[in-house]
PDB file of C-alpha atoms in Angstrom:
ATOM      1  CA  UNK A   1      29.550  -5.633   3.774  1.00 89.00           C
ATOM      2  CA  UNK A   2      26.446  -4.008   4.657  1.00 96.00           C
ATOM      3  CA  UNK A   3      22.794  -4.879   4.924  1.00 97.00           C
ATOM      4  CA  UNK A   4      19.558  -2.657   3.822  1.00 97.00           C
ATOM      5  CA  UNK A   5      16.526  -3.311   5.912  1.00 97.00           C
ATOM      6  CA  UNK A   6      12.809  -2.748   4.015  1.00 97.00           C
ATOM      7  CA  UNK A   7       9.827  -2.724   6.125  1.00 97.00           C
ATOM      8  CA  UNK A   8       6.572  -2.394   4.625  1.00 96.00           C
ATOM      9  CA  UNK A   9       4.015  -1.162   7.394  1.00 95.00           C
ATOM     10  CA  UNK A  10       0.037  -1.419   7.272  1.00 92.00           C
ATOM     11  CA  UNK A  11      -1.460  -0.939  10.053  1.00 92.00           C
ATOM     12  CA  UNK A  12       0.883  -3.033  12.137  1.00 92.00           C
ATOM     13  CA  UNK A  13       0.279  -1.152  15.812  1.00 89.00           C
ATOM     14  CA  UNK A  14       3.357  -1.643  18.202  1.00 89.00           C
ATOM     15  CA  UNK A  15       4.893  -4.590  16.224  1.00 93.00           C
ATOM     16  CA  UNK A  16       6.331  -2.047  14.038  1.00 94.00           C
ATOM     17  CA  UNK A  17       8.283  -0.293  16.837  1.00 92.00           C
ATOM     18  CA  UNK A  18       9.094  -4.057  17.730  1.00 94.00           C
ATOM     19  CA  UNK A  19      10.767  -4.886  14.889  1.00 95.00           C
ATOM     20  CA  UNK A  20      12.874  -1.639  14.109  1.00 94.00           C
ATOM     21  CA  UNK A  21      13.945  -1.894  17.971  1.00 93.00           C
ATOM     22  CA  UNK A  22      15.073  -5.484  17.285  1.00 95.00           C
ATOM     23  CA  UNK A  23      16.954  -4.442  13.836  1.00 95.00           C
ATOM     24  CA  UNK A  24      19.064  -1.416  15.861  1.00 93.00           C
ATOM     25  CA  UNK A  25      19.598  -3.898  18.594  1.00 93.00           C
ATOM     26  CA  UNK A  26      20.836  -6.847  16.998  1.00 95.00           C
ATOM     27  CA  UNK A  27      22.008  -5.054  13.784  1.00 93.00           C
ATOM     28  CA  UNK A  28      25.398  -6.459  14.539  1.00 89.00           C
ATOM     29  CA  UNK A  29      27.040  -3.384  13.097  1.00 93.00           C
ATOM     30  CA  UNK A  30      25.922  -4.608   9.642  1.00 96.00           C
ATOM     31  CA  UNK A  31      22.926  -2.488   8.820  1.00 96.00           C
ATOM     32  CA  UNK A  32      22.960   0.411   6.777  1.00 94.00           C
ATOM     33  CA  UNK A  33      19.567   1.730   5.951  1.00 94.00           C
ATOM     34  CA  UNK A  34      16.421   1.039   7.489  1.00 95.00           C
ATOM     35  CA  UNK A  35      13.422   2.147   5.339  1.00 96.00           C
ATOM     36  CA  UNK A  36       9.843   1.607   6.608  1.00 95.00           C
ATOM     37  CA  UNK A  37       7.382   1.952   3.516  1.00 96.00           C
ATOM     38  CA  UNK A  38       3.941   2.926   4.797  1.00 96.00           C
ATOM     39  CA  UNK A  39       1.095   1.888   3.087  1.00 95.00           C
ATOM     40  CA  UNK A  40      -1.361   4.167   4.478  1.00 93.00           C
ATOM     41  CA  UNK A  41      -1.851   3.216   7.733  1.00 93.00           C
ATOM     42  CA  UNK A  42      -4.515   4.734   9.461  1.00 91.00           C
ATOM     43  CA  UNK A  43      -3.554   3.404  13.197  1.00 90.00           C
ATOM     44  CA  UNK A  44      -0.932   4.747  15.369  1.00 85.00           C
ATOM     45  CA  UNK A  45       1.903   2.764  14.205  1.00 88.00           C
ATOM     46  CA  UNK A  46       4.047   5.420  12.715  1.00 86.00           C
ATOM     47  CA  UNK A  47       3.736   7.572  15.865  1.00 79.00           C
ATOM     48  CA  UNK A  48       5.256   4.905  18.084  1.00 59.00           C
ATOM     49  CA  UNK A  49       8.425   5.911  17.499  1.00 59.00           C
ATOM     50  CA  UNK A  50      10.148   3.806  14.367  1.00 52.00           C
ATOM     51  CA  UNK A  51      11.385   7.388  12.815  1.00 51.00           C
ATOM     52  CA  UNK A  52      15.130   8.589  13.889  1.00 56.00           C
ATOM     53  CA  UNK A  53      17.804   6.311  14.822  1.00 64.00           C
ATOM     54  CA  UNK A  54      18.513   5.981  11.040  1.00 77.00           C
ATOM     55  CA  UNK A  55      15.239   4.748  10.253  1.00 91.00           C
ATOM     56  CA  UNK A  56      13.538   6.511   6.858  1.00 93.00           C
ATOM     57  CA  UNK A  57       9.893   6.351   6.601  1.00 93.00           C
ATOM     58  CA  UNK A  58       8.424   6.621   2.982  1.00 94.00           C
ATOM     59  CA  UNK A  59       4.801   7.670   3.233  1.00 93.00           C
ATOM     60  CA  UNK A  60       3.236   5.838   0.206  1.00 93.00           C
ATOM     61  CA  UNK A  61       0.099   8.017   0.972  1.00 89.00           C
ATOM     62  CA  UNK A  62      -2.214   5.044   0.354  1.00 91.00           C
ATOM     63  CA  UNK A  63      -2.148   1.217  -0.271  1.00 93.00           C
ATOM     64  CA  UNK A  64       0.749   0.345  -2.845  1.00 94.00           C
ATOM     65  CA  UNK A  65       0.178  -2.966  -2.453  1.00 94.00           C
ATOM     66  CA  UNK A  66       3.353  -5.343  -0.741  1.00 95.00           C
ATOM     67  CA  UNK A  67       5.429  -6.224  -3.962  1.00 97.00           C
ATOM     68  CA  UNK A  68       5.574  -2.199  -5.085  1.00 97.00           C
ATOM     69  CA  UNK A  69       6.114  -1.066  -1.601  1.00 97.00           C
ATOM     70  CA  UNK A  70       9.277  -3.295  -1.250  1.00 98.00           C
ATOM     71  CA  UNK A  71      10.482  -2.216  -4.758  1.00 98.00           C
ATOM     72  CA  UNK A  72      10.084   1.569  -3.267  1.00 97.00           C
ATOM     73  CA  UNK A  73      11.853   0.588  -0.155  1.00 97.00           C
ATOM     74  CA  UNK A  74      14.950  -1.274  -2.071  1.00 97.00           C
ATOM     75  CA  UNK A  75      15.132   1.995  -4.494  1.00 96.00           C
ATOM     76  CA  UNK A  76      18.583   3.455  -3.809  1.00 87.00           C
ATOM     77  CA  UNK A  77      19.363   0.992  -1.703  1.00 92.00           C
ATOM     78  CA  UNK A  78      23.716   0.718  -1.543  1.00 93.00           C
ATOM     79  CA  UNK A  79      24.164  -2.334   0.661  1.00 95.00           C
ATOM     80  CA  UNK A  80      25.419  -5.570  -0.492  1.00 97.00           C
ATOM     81  CA  UNK A  81      22.312  -7.105   0.641  1.00 98.00           C
ATOM     82  CA  UNK A  82      18.347  -6.418   0.946  1.00 98.00           C
ATOM     83  CA  UNK A  83      16.598  -7.761   4.000  1.00 98.00           C
ATOM     84  CA  UNK A  84      12.771  -7.702   3.484  1.00 98.00           C
ATOM     85  CA  UNK A  85      11.047  -8.021   6.875  1.00 97.00           C
ATOM     86  CA  UNK A  86       7.407  -8.441   7.895  1.00 96.00           C
ATOM     87  CA  UNK A  87       6.484  -5.935  10.726  1.00 95.00           C
ATOM     88  CA  UNK A  88       5.645  -9.039  13.059  1.00 95.00           C
ATOM     89  CA  UNK A  89       9.133 -10.085  12.734  1.00 97.00           C
ATOM     90  CA  UNK A  90      11.869  -9.691  15.668  1.00 97.00           C
ATOM     91  CA  UNK A  91      15.644 -10.125  14.884  1.00 97.00           C
ATOM     92  CA  UNK A  92      17.441 -12.045  17.494  1.00 97.00           C
ATOM     93  CA  UNK A  93      20.815 -12.088  18.650  1.00 96.00           C
ATOM     94  CA  UNK A  94      23.563 -13.285  15.916  1.00 97.00           C
ATOM     95  CA  UNK A  95      21.137 -13.963  13.329  1.00 97.00           C
ATOM     96  CA  UNK A  96      21.981 -10.921  10.802  1.00 97.00           C
ATOM     97  CA  UNK A  97      25.545 -12.556  11.442  1.00 97.00           C
ATOM     98  CA  UNK A  98      25.245 -15.734  10.861  1.00 98.00           C
ATOM     99  CA  UNK A  99      23.096 -15.013   7.630  1.00 98.00           C
ATOM    100  CA  UNK A 100      25.951 -12.622   6.273  1.00 98.00           C
ATOM    101  CA  UNK A 101      28.877 -15.189   7.091  1.00 97.00           C
ATOM    102  CA  UNK A 102      27.005 -17.622   5.450  1.00 98.00           C
ATOM    103  CA  UNK A 103      26.256 -15.716   2.368  1.00 98.00           C
ATOM    104  CA  UNK A 104      30.080 -14.648   2.410  1.00 97.00           C
ATOM    105  CA  UNK A 105      31.372 -17.960   2.576  1.00 96.00           C
ATOM    106  CA  UNK A 106      32.679 -19.927  -0.665  1.00 90.00           C
ATOM    107  CA  UNK A 107      30.000 -22.263  -0.280  1.00 91.00           C
ATOM    108  CA  UNK A 108      27.240 -20.271  -0.853  1.00 97.00           C
ATOM    109  CA  UNK A 109      28.482 -18.137  -3.838  1.00 95.00           C
ATOM    110  CA  UNK A 110      25.176 -19.705  -5.954  1.00 97.00           C
ATOM    111  CA  UNK A 111      22.893 -18.770  -2.898  1.00 98.00           C
ATOM    112  CA  UNK A 112      20.779 -15.687  -3.875  1.00 98.00           C
ATOM    113  CA  UNK A 113      18.097 -15.837  -1.164  1.00 98.00           C
ATOM    114  CA  UNK A 114      18.274 -16.744   2.488  1.00 98.00           C
ATOM    115  CA  UNK A 115      15.855 -17.406   4.993  1.00 98.00           C
ATOM    116  CA  UNK A 116      16.146 -18.366   8.894  1.00 98.00           C
ATOM    117  CA  UNK A 117      14.705 -20.430  11.483  1.00 98.00           C
ATOM    118  CA  UNK A 118      11.398 -18.773  12.683  1.00 97.00           C
ATOM    119  CA  UNK A 119      10.020 -19.183  15.948  1.00 97.00           C
ATOM    120  CA  UNK A 120       6.408 -18.416  16.683  1.00 95.00           C
ATOM    121  CA  UNK A 121       4.854 -17.113  20.079  1.00 93.00           C
ATOM    122  CA  UNK A 122       4.114 -20.597  21.492  1.00 94.00           C
ATOM    123  CA  UNK A 123       7.804 -21.291  21.117  1.00 94.00           C
ATOM    124  CA  UNK A 124       7.314 -23.958  18.363  1.00 95.00           C
ATOM    125  CA  UNK A 125       9.466 -23.374  14.959  1.00 96.00           C
ATOM    126  CA  UNK A 126       7.345 -22.616  11.979  1.00 95.00           C
ATOM    127  CA  UNK A 127       7.577 -24.442   8.963  1.00 93.00           C
ATOM    128  CA  UNK A 128       7.954 -21.911   6.183  1.00 90.00           C
ATOM    129  CA  UNK A 129      10.012 -23.400   3.458  1.00 97.00           C
ATOM    130  CA  UNK A 130       8.292 -24.532   0.528  1.00 96.00           C
ATOM    131  CA  UNK A 131       8.787 -26.213  -2.976  1.00 95.00           C
ATOM    132  CA  UNK A 132       7.326 -24.649  -6.206  1.00 96.00           C
ATOM    133  CA  UNK A 133       4.046 -25.561  -6.774  1.00 95.00           C
ATOM    134  CA  UNK A 134       2.881 -26.774 -10.346  1.00 94.00           C
ATOM    135  CA  UNK A 135      -0.136 -26.401 -12.043  1.00 94.00           C
ATOM    136  CA  UNK A 136      -1.687 -30.121 -10.752  1.00 92.00           C
ATOM    137  CA  UNK A 137      -0.831 -28.679  -7.033  1.00 91.00           C
ATOM    138  CA  UNK A 138      -2.731 -25.515  -7.257  1.00 93.00           C
ATOM    139  CA  UNK A 139      -5.777 -27.560  -9.006  1.00 91.00           C
ATOM    140  CA  UNK A 140      -5.773 -29.802  -5.902  1.00 90.00           C
ATOM    141  CA  UNK A 141      -6.048 -26.673  -3.712  1.00 88.00           C
ATOM    142  CA  UNK A 142      -8.668 -25.247  -5.548  1.00 88.00           C
ATOM    143  CA  UNK A 143     -10.843 -28.327  -5.912  1.00 86.00           C
ATOM    144  CA  UNK A 144     -10.197 -29.425  -2.076  1.00 83.00           C
ATOM    145  CA  UNK A 145      -8.811 -32.458  -3.017  1.00 85.00           C
ATOM    146  CA  UNK A 146      -5.313 -31.721  -1.043  1.00 83.00           C
ATOM    147  CA  UNK A 147      -7.718 -31.465   1.880  1.00 79.00           C
ATOM    148  CA  UNK A 148      -9.444 -34.661   1.495  1.00 80.00           C
ATOM    149  CA  UNK A 149      -6.391 -36.675   0.125  1.00 81.00           C
ATOM    150  CA  UNK A 150      -3.152 -35.145   1.942  1.00 79.00           C
ATOM    151  CA  UNK A 151      -0.771 -38.059   1.109  1.00 78.00           C
ATOM    152  CA  UNK A 152      -1.620 -37.967  -2.766  1.00 77.00           C
ATOM    153  CA  UNK A 153      -1.888 -34.262  -2.810  1.00 80.00           C
ATOM    154  CA  UNK A 154       0.654 -32.654  -0.328  1.00 78.00           C
ATOM    155  CA  UNK A 155       0.727 -29.148   0.271  1.00 78.00           C
ATOM    156  CA  UNK A 156       3.727 -26.759  -0.999  1.00 85.00           C
ATOM    157  CA  UNK A 157       4.575 -26.016   2.339  1.00 87.00           C
ATOM    158  CA  UNK A 158       7.851 -28.255   3.529  1.00 91.00           C
ATOM    159  CA  UNK A 159       5.791 -29.507   6.756  1.00 86.00           C
ATOM    160  CA  UNK A 160       7.418 -32.935   6.649  1.00 86.00           C
ATOM    161  CA  UNK A 161      10.939 -31.010   7.276  1.00 91.00           C
ATOM    162  CA  UNK A 162      11.399 -30.096  10.424  1.00 93.00           C
ATOM    163  CA  UNK A 163      13.330 -26.841   9.905  1.00 95.00           C
ATOM    164  CA  UNK A 164      16.004 -28.124  12.426  1.00 96.00           C
ATOM    165  CA  UNK A 165      18.709 -27.925  10.224  1.00 97.00           C
ATOM    166  CA  UNK A 166      20.229 -26.080   7.314  1.00 97.00           C
ATOM    167  CA  UNK A 167      19.483 -26.860   3.621  1.00 97.00           C
ATOM    168  CA  UNK A 168      18.871 -25.688   0.199  1.00 97.00           C
ATOM    169  CA  UNK A 169      14.940 -25.490  -0.571  1.00 98.00           C
ATOM    170  CA  UNK A 170      13.091 -24.092  -3.549  1.00 98.00           C
ATOM    171  CA  UNK A 171      11.612 -21.244  -1.630  1.00 98.00           C
ATOM    172  CA  UNK A 172      11.618 -19.537   2.159  1.00 98.00           C
ATOM    173  CA  UNK A 173       9.159 -17.524   3.950  1.00 95.00           C
ATOM    174  CA  UNK A 174       8.940 -13.754   2.718  1.00 94.00           C
ATOM    175  CA  UNK A 175       8.580 -12.994   6.134  1.00 96.00           C
ATOM    176  CA  UNK A 176      12.650 -12.573   7.023  1.00 98.00           C
ATOM    177  CA  UNK A 177      13.533 -12.668   2.796  1.00 98.00           C
ATOM    178  CA  UNK A 178      17.523 -11.903   2.678  1.00 98.00           C
ATOM    179  CA  UNK A 179      18.434 -11.245  -0.824  1.00 98.00           C
ATOM    180  CA  UNK A 180      21.872 -10.432  -2.611  1.00 98.00           C
ATOM    181  CA  UNK A 181      21.216  -6.830  -3.989  1.00 98.00           C
ATOM    182  CA  UNK A 182      22.680  -7.583  -7.042  1.00 97.00           C
ATOM    183  CA  UNK A 183      20.258 -10.373  -8.126  1.00 98.00           C
ATOM    184  CA  UNK A 184      17.341  -8.283  -6.771  1.00 98.00           C
ATOM    185  CA  UNK A 185      18.127  -5.836  -9.227  1.00 97.00           C
ATOM    186  CA  UNK A 186      18.944  -8.058 -12.105  1.00 98.00           C
ATOM    187  CA  UNK A 187      15.404  -9.560 -11.650  1.00 98.00           C
ATOM    188  CA  UNK A 188      13.792  -6.067 -11.415  1.00 98.00           C
ATOM    189  CA  UNK A 189      12.724  -6.747  -7.879  1.00 98.00           C
ATOM    190  CA  UNK A 190       9.384  -7.800  -7.095  1.00 98.00           C
ATOM    191  CA  UNK A 191       7.048  -8.086  -9.876  1.00 97.00           C
ATOM    192  CA  UNK A 192       4.178  -5.514  -9.107  1.00 96.00           C
ATOM    193  CA  UNK A 193       1.512  -7.592 -10.627  1.00 94.00           C
ATOM    194  CA  UNK A 194       1.129  -9.321  -7.641  1.00 95.00           C
ATOM    195  CA  UNK A 195      -0.254  -6.896  -5.156  1.00 94.00           C
ATOM    196  CA  UNK A 196       0.421  -9.165  -2.098  1.00 93.00           C
ATOM    197  CA  UNK A 197       0.894 -13.053  -1.683  1.00 94.00           C
ATOM    198  CA  UNK A 198       3.346 -15.118  -3.743  1.00 96.00           C
ATOM    199  CA  UNK A 199       5.259 -12.094  -5.072  1.00 97.00           C
ATOM    200  CA  UNK A 200       8.084 -13.491  -3.070  1.00 97.00           C
ATOM    201  CA  UNK A 201       7.488 -17.195  -4.421  1.00 98.00           C
ATOM    202  CA  UNK A 202       7.592 -15.983  -7.843  1.00 98.00           C
ATOM    203  CA  UNK A 203      11.075 -13.947  -7.548  1.00 98.00           C
ATOM    204  CA  UNK A 204      12.391 -17.184  -5.910  1.00 98.00           C
ATOM    205  CA  UNK A 205      11.224 -19.108  -9.190  1.00 98.00           C
ATOM    206  CA  UNK A 206      13.109 -16.782 -11.166  1.00 98.00           C
ATOM    207  CA  UNK A 207      16.129 -16.646  -8.908  1.00 98.00           C
ATOM    208  CA  UNK A 208      16.390 -20.337  -9.486  1.00 98.00           C
ATOM    209  CA  UNK A 209      15.957 -19.904 -13.134  1.00 98.00           C
ATOM    210  CA  UNK A 210      18.653 -17.349 -13.342  1.00 98.00           C
ATOM    211  CA  UNK A 211      21.161 -19.984 -11.856  1.00 98.00           C
ATOM    212  CA  UNK A 212      20.485 -18.589  -8.226  1.00 97.00           C
ATOM    213  CA  UNK A 213      19.372 -20.947  -5.162  1.00 97.00           C
ATOM    214  CA  UNK A 214      17.171 -20.125  -2.009  1.00 98.00           C
ATOM    215  CA  UNK A 215      18.827 -21.700   1.561  1.00 98.00           C
ATOM    216  CA  UNK A 216      17.255 -22.244   4.760  1.00 98.00           C
ATOM    217  CA  UNK A 217      19.787 -21.212   7.549  1.00 98.00           C
ATOM    218  CA  UNK A 218      18.451 -23.084  10.989  1.00 97.00           C
ATOM    219  CA  UNK A 219      21.767 -21.677  12.830  1.00 96.00           C
ATOM    220  CA  UNK A 220      20.261 -18.189  12.872  1.00 97.00           C
ATOM    221  CA  UNK A 221      16.844 -17.329  14.138  1.00 97.00           C
ATOM    222  CA  UNK A 222      14.122 -14.722  14.265  1.00 98.00           C
ATOM    223  CA  UNK A 223      10.877 -14.330  16.162  1.00 97.00           C
ATOM    224  CA  UNK A 224       7.406 -14.439  13.985  1.00 96.00           C
ATOM    225  CA  UNK A 225       4.149 -13.519  15.125  1.00 91.00           C
ATOM    226  CA  UNK A 226       2.320 -14.814  12.078  1.00 80.00           C
ATOM    227  CA  UNK A 227      -1.104 -14.099  10.763  1.00 67.00           C
ATOM    228  CA  UNK A 228      -0.565 -10.864   9.701  1.00 59.00           C
ATOM    229  CA  UNK A 229      -2.465  -7.614   9.393  1.00 59.00           C
ATOM    230  CA  UNK A 230      -4.511  -9.174   6.778  1.00 59.00           C
ATOM    231  CA  UNK A 231      -6.625 -10.589   9.488  1.00 58.00           C
ATOM    232  CA  UNK A 232      -8.257  -7.421   9.666  1.00 59.00           C
ATOM    233  CA  UNK A 233      -9.713  -7.700   6.360  1.00 79.00           C
ATOM    234  CA  UNK A 234     -10.379 -11.394   5.467  1.00 87.00           C
ATOM    235  CA  UNK A 235     -12.519 -10.991   2.374  1.00 92.00           C
ATOM    236  CA  UNK A 236      -9.680  -8.743   0.706  1.00 91.00           C
ATOM    237  CA  UNK A 237      -7.219 -11.370   2.003  1.00 91.00           C
ATOM    238  CA  UNK A 238      -8.976 -14.024  -0.039  1.00 94.00           C
ATOM    239  CA  UNK A 239      -9.525 -12.085  -2.865  1.00 95.00           C
ATOM    240  CA  UNK A 240      -5.830 -11.043  -3.051  1.00 94.00           C
ATOM    241  CA  UNK A 241      -4.564 -14.414  -2.546  1.00 94.00           C
ATOM    242  CA  UNK A 242      -6.782 -15.953  -5.256  1.00 95.00           C
ATOM    243  CA  UNK A 243      -5.737 -13.383  -7.546  1.00 95.00           C
ATOM    244  CA  UNK A 244      -1.992 -13.749  -6.900  1.00 95.00           C
ATOM    245  CA  UNK A 245      -2.634 -17.778  -7.486  1.00 95.00           C
ATOM    246  CA  UNK A 246      -4.261 -16.735 -11.184  1.00 95.00           C
ATOM    247  CA  UNK A 247      -1.281 -14.362 -12.159  1.00 95.00           C
ATOM    248  CA  UNK A 248       1.274 -16.902 -10.738  1.00 96.00           C
ATOM    249  CA  UNK A 249      -0.543 -19.964 -12.917  1.00 96.00           C
ATOM    250  CA  UNK A 250      -0.444 -17.816 -16.321  1.00 94.00           C
ATOM    251  CA  UNK A 251       3.367 -16.673 -15.390  1.00 95.00           C
ATOM    252  CA  UNK A 252       4.578 -19.860 -14.773  1.00 96.00           C
ATOM    253  CA  UNK A 253       2.446 -22.687 -16.478  1.00 96.00           C
ATOM    254  CA  UNK A 254       1.196 -23.141 -19.860  1.00 95.00           C
ATOM    255  CA  UNK A 255      -1.986 -21.519 -20.775  1.00 92.00           C
ATOM    256  CA  UNK A 256      -3.976 -24.471 -21.069  1.00 94.00           C
ATOM    257  CA  UNK A 257      -2.887 -25.489 -17.440  1.00 96.00           C
ATOM    258  CA  UNK A 258      -3.346 -21.662 -16.334  1.00 94.00           C
ATOM    259  CA  UNK A 259      -6.828 -21.618 -17.765  1.00 93.00           C
ATOM    260  CA  UNK A 260      -7.690 -25.256 -15.904  1.00 95.00           C
ATOM    261  CA  UNK A 261      -6.262 -23.471 -12.777  1.00 95.00           C
ATOM    262  CA  UNK A 262      -8.692 -20.361 -13.061  1.00 94.00           C
ATOM    263  CA  UNK A 263     -11.948 -22.403 -14.340  1.00 94.00           C
ATOM    264  CA  UNK A 264     -11.758 -24.717 -11.168  1.00 95.00           C
ATOM    265  CA  UNK A 265     -10.639 -21.506  -8.895  1.00 95.00           C
ATOM    266  CA  UNK A 266     -13.439 -19.270 -10.136  1.00 94.00           C
ATOM    267  CA  UNK A 267     -16.325 -21.801 -10.673  1.00 93.00           C
ATOM    268  CA  UNK A 268     -15.508 -24.719  -8.365  1.00 93.00           C
ATOM    269  CA  UNK A 269     -13.548 -23.467  -5.127  1.00 93.00           C
ATOM    270  CA  UNK A 270     -16.461 -21.079  -3.678  1.00 93.00           C
ATOM    271  CA  UNK A 271     -18.644 -24.377  -2.870  1.00 91.00           C
ATOM    272  CA  UNK A 272     -16.196 -26.130  -0.433  1.00 87.00           C
ATOM    273  CA  UNK A 273     -15.315 -23.227   1.323  1.00 90.00           C
ATOM    274  CA  UNK A 274     -19.129 -22.201   1.530  1.00 92.00           C
ATOM    275  CA  UNK A 275     -19.458 -26.101   3.017  1.00 90.00           C
ATOM    276  CA  UNK A 276     -16.968 -25.400   5.373  1.00 87.00           C
ATOM    277  CA  UNK A 277     -18.037 -22.319   6.584  1.00 90.00           C
ATOM    278  CA  UNK A 278     -21.260 -23.729   6.817  1.00 93.00           C
ATOM    279  CA  UNK A 279     -20.008 -26.823   8.938  1.00 91.00           C
ATOM    280  CA  UNK A 280     -18.568 -24.225  11.200  1.00 91.00           C
ATOM    281  CA  UNK A 281     -21.808 -22.404  11.730  1.00 91.00           C
ATOM    282  CA  UNK A 282     -19.881 -19.042  10.641  1.00 91.00           C
ATOM    283  CA  UNK A 283     -21.724 -16.337   8.927  1.00 90.00           C
ATOM    284  CA  UNK A 284     -19.072 -14.279   8.827  1.00 91.00           C
ATOM    285  CA  UNK A 285     -16.886 -16.725   7.201  1.00 92.00           C
ATOM    286  CA  UNK A 286     -19.419 -17.558   4.460  1.00 94.00           C
ATOM    287  CA  UNK A 287     -19.948 -13.516   4.049  1.00 93.00           C
ATOM    288  CA  UNK A 288     -16.100 -13.241   3.535  1.00 93.00           C
ATOM    289  CA  UNK A 289     -16.161 -15.810   1.033  1.00 94.00           C
ATOM    290  CA  UNK A 290     -18.944 -14.627  -0.733  1.00 94.00           C
ATOM    291  CA  UNK A 291     -17.493 -10.904  -0.869  1.00 94.00           C
ATOM    292  CA  UNK A 292     -14.000 -12.282  -1.884  1.00 94.00           C
ATOM    293  CA  UNK A 293     -14.976 -13.737  -4.982  1.00 95.00           C
ATOM    294  CA  UNK A 294     -17.230 -11.064  -5.828  1.00 94.00           C
ATOM    295  CA  UNK A 295     -14.166  -8.805  -5.661  1.00 94.00           C
ATOM    296  CA  UNK A 296     -12.414 -11.585  -7.666  1.00 94.00           C
ATOM    297  CA  UNK A 297     -15.101 -11.859 -10.379  1.00 93.00           C
ATOM    298  CA  UNK A 298     -15.251  -8.005 -10.495  1.00 92.00           C
ATOM    299  CA  UNK A 299     -11.318  -7.970 -11.199  1.00 91.00           C
ATOM    300  CA  UNK A 300     -11.653 -10.184 -13.864  1.00 88.00           C
ATOM    301  CA  UNK A 301     -11.356  -7.905 -17.292  1.00 86.00           C
ATOM    302  CA  UNK A 302      -8.242  -6.209 -15.473  1.00 84.00           C
ATOM    303  CA  UNK A 303      -6.709  -9.322 -13.988  1.00 82.00           C
ATOM    304  CA  UNK A 304      -6.939 -11.003 -17.407  1.00 79.00           C
ATOM    305  CA  UNK A 305      -5.224  -8.162 -18.806  1.00 78.00           C
ATOM    306  CA  UNK A 306      -2.239  -8.550 -16.541  1.00 74.00           C
ATOM    307  CA  UNK A 307      -2.358 -11.854 -16.698  1.00 74.00           C
ATOM    308  CA  UNK A 308      -1.871 -12.205 -20.176  1.00 71.00           C
ATOM    309  CA  UNK A 309       0.668  -9.274 -20.198  1.00 66.00           C
ATOM    310  CA  UNK A 310       4.068 -10.870 -20.425  1.00 57.00           C
TER     311      UNK A 310
END
């Protein structure tokens, strides 16, 4: 039994080195390949020592997007499992062994994806499991109804679940995404139309439709800083998150439902966002909002083509 680890790097700084070192130290003799796919970093993250020690660095030469970079890192994998790690994750002692024991157990034959307990810098357990969102849920987010009436429109993240016990879930956060290699290859990997965000949710849903479940294993732990390097480019982060929402809607909802989500996202959602920025007296937030939506509106022709392509 072996695990191939894929890490997509983009200006992760010292976090990348800490991530790789944790895999090397706590691999429990289970790790076959470690592949770092670098999406055109301009910082010194690749010079901080990830190469060597069985680590392969793939220099994409530019930003491929997260889904495509993950697929590139998984190409040629020979292990029984794939582990997609964010650079801001550190594997803790015994985690990989616990996940492998669980996945190899008779009770996990129908489990295709496994996540672990993630602990943040504050020592608190992060609640990253999620339910598959429906179109009404996405409408509630776009319209701001989920913020005004959270009891009627709860978020798709399972904030009501304390994450202290193991259980089957719809989806586990992609920061630590452990997948059977056979399933990954059967589904054709991540859908590369998702540049970043929701590619893992889309994969979990496709896995569910194929008869494989996702499972949250609380007995295994990893550290997750959270926030990600996208904090460096907030307008782009908004653009790509909205773009992925629309792609997901057209892929998994009825056409009329997807157009409803799109209309509210494109025409209504900017206003509550700008009001929130005004309430916070944050000109930077307002500017990022306008820039993010400008990119989204500018990308509409290409987005529609990609969304309608099945």
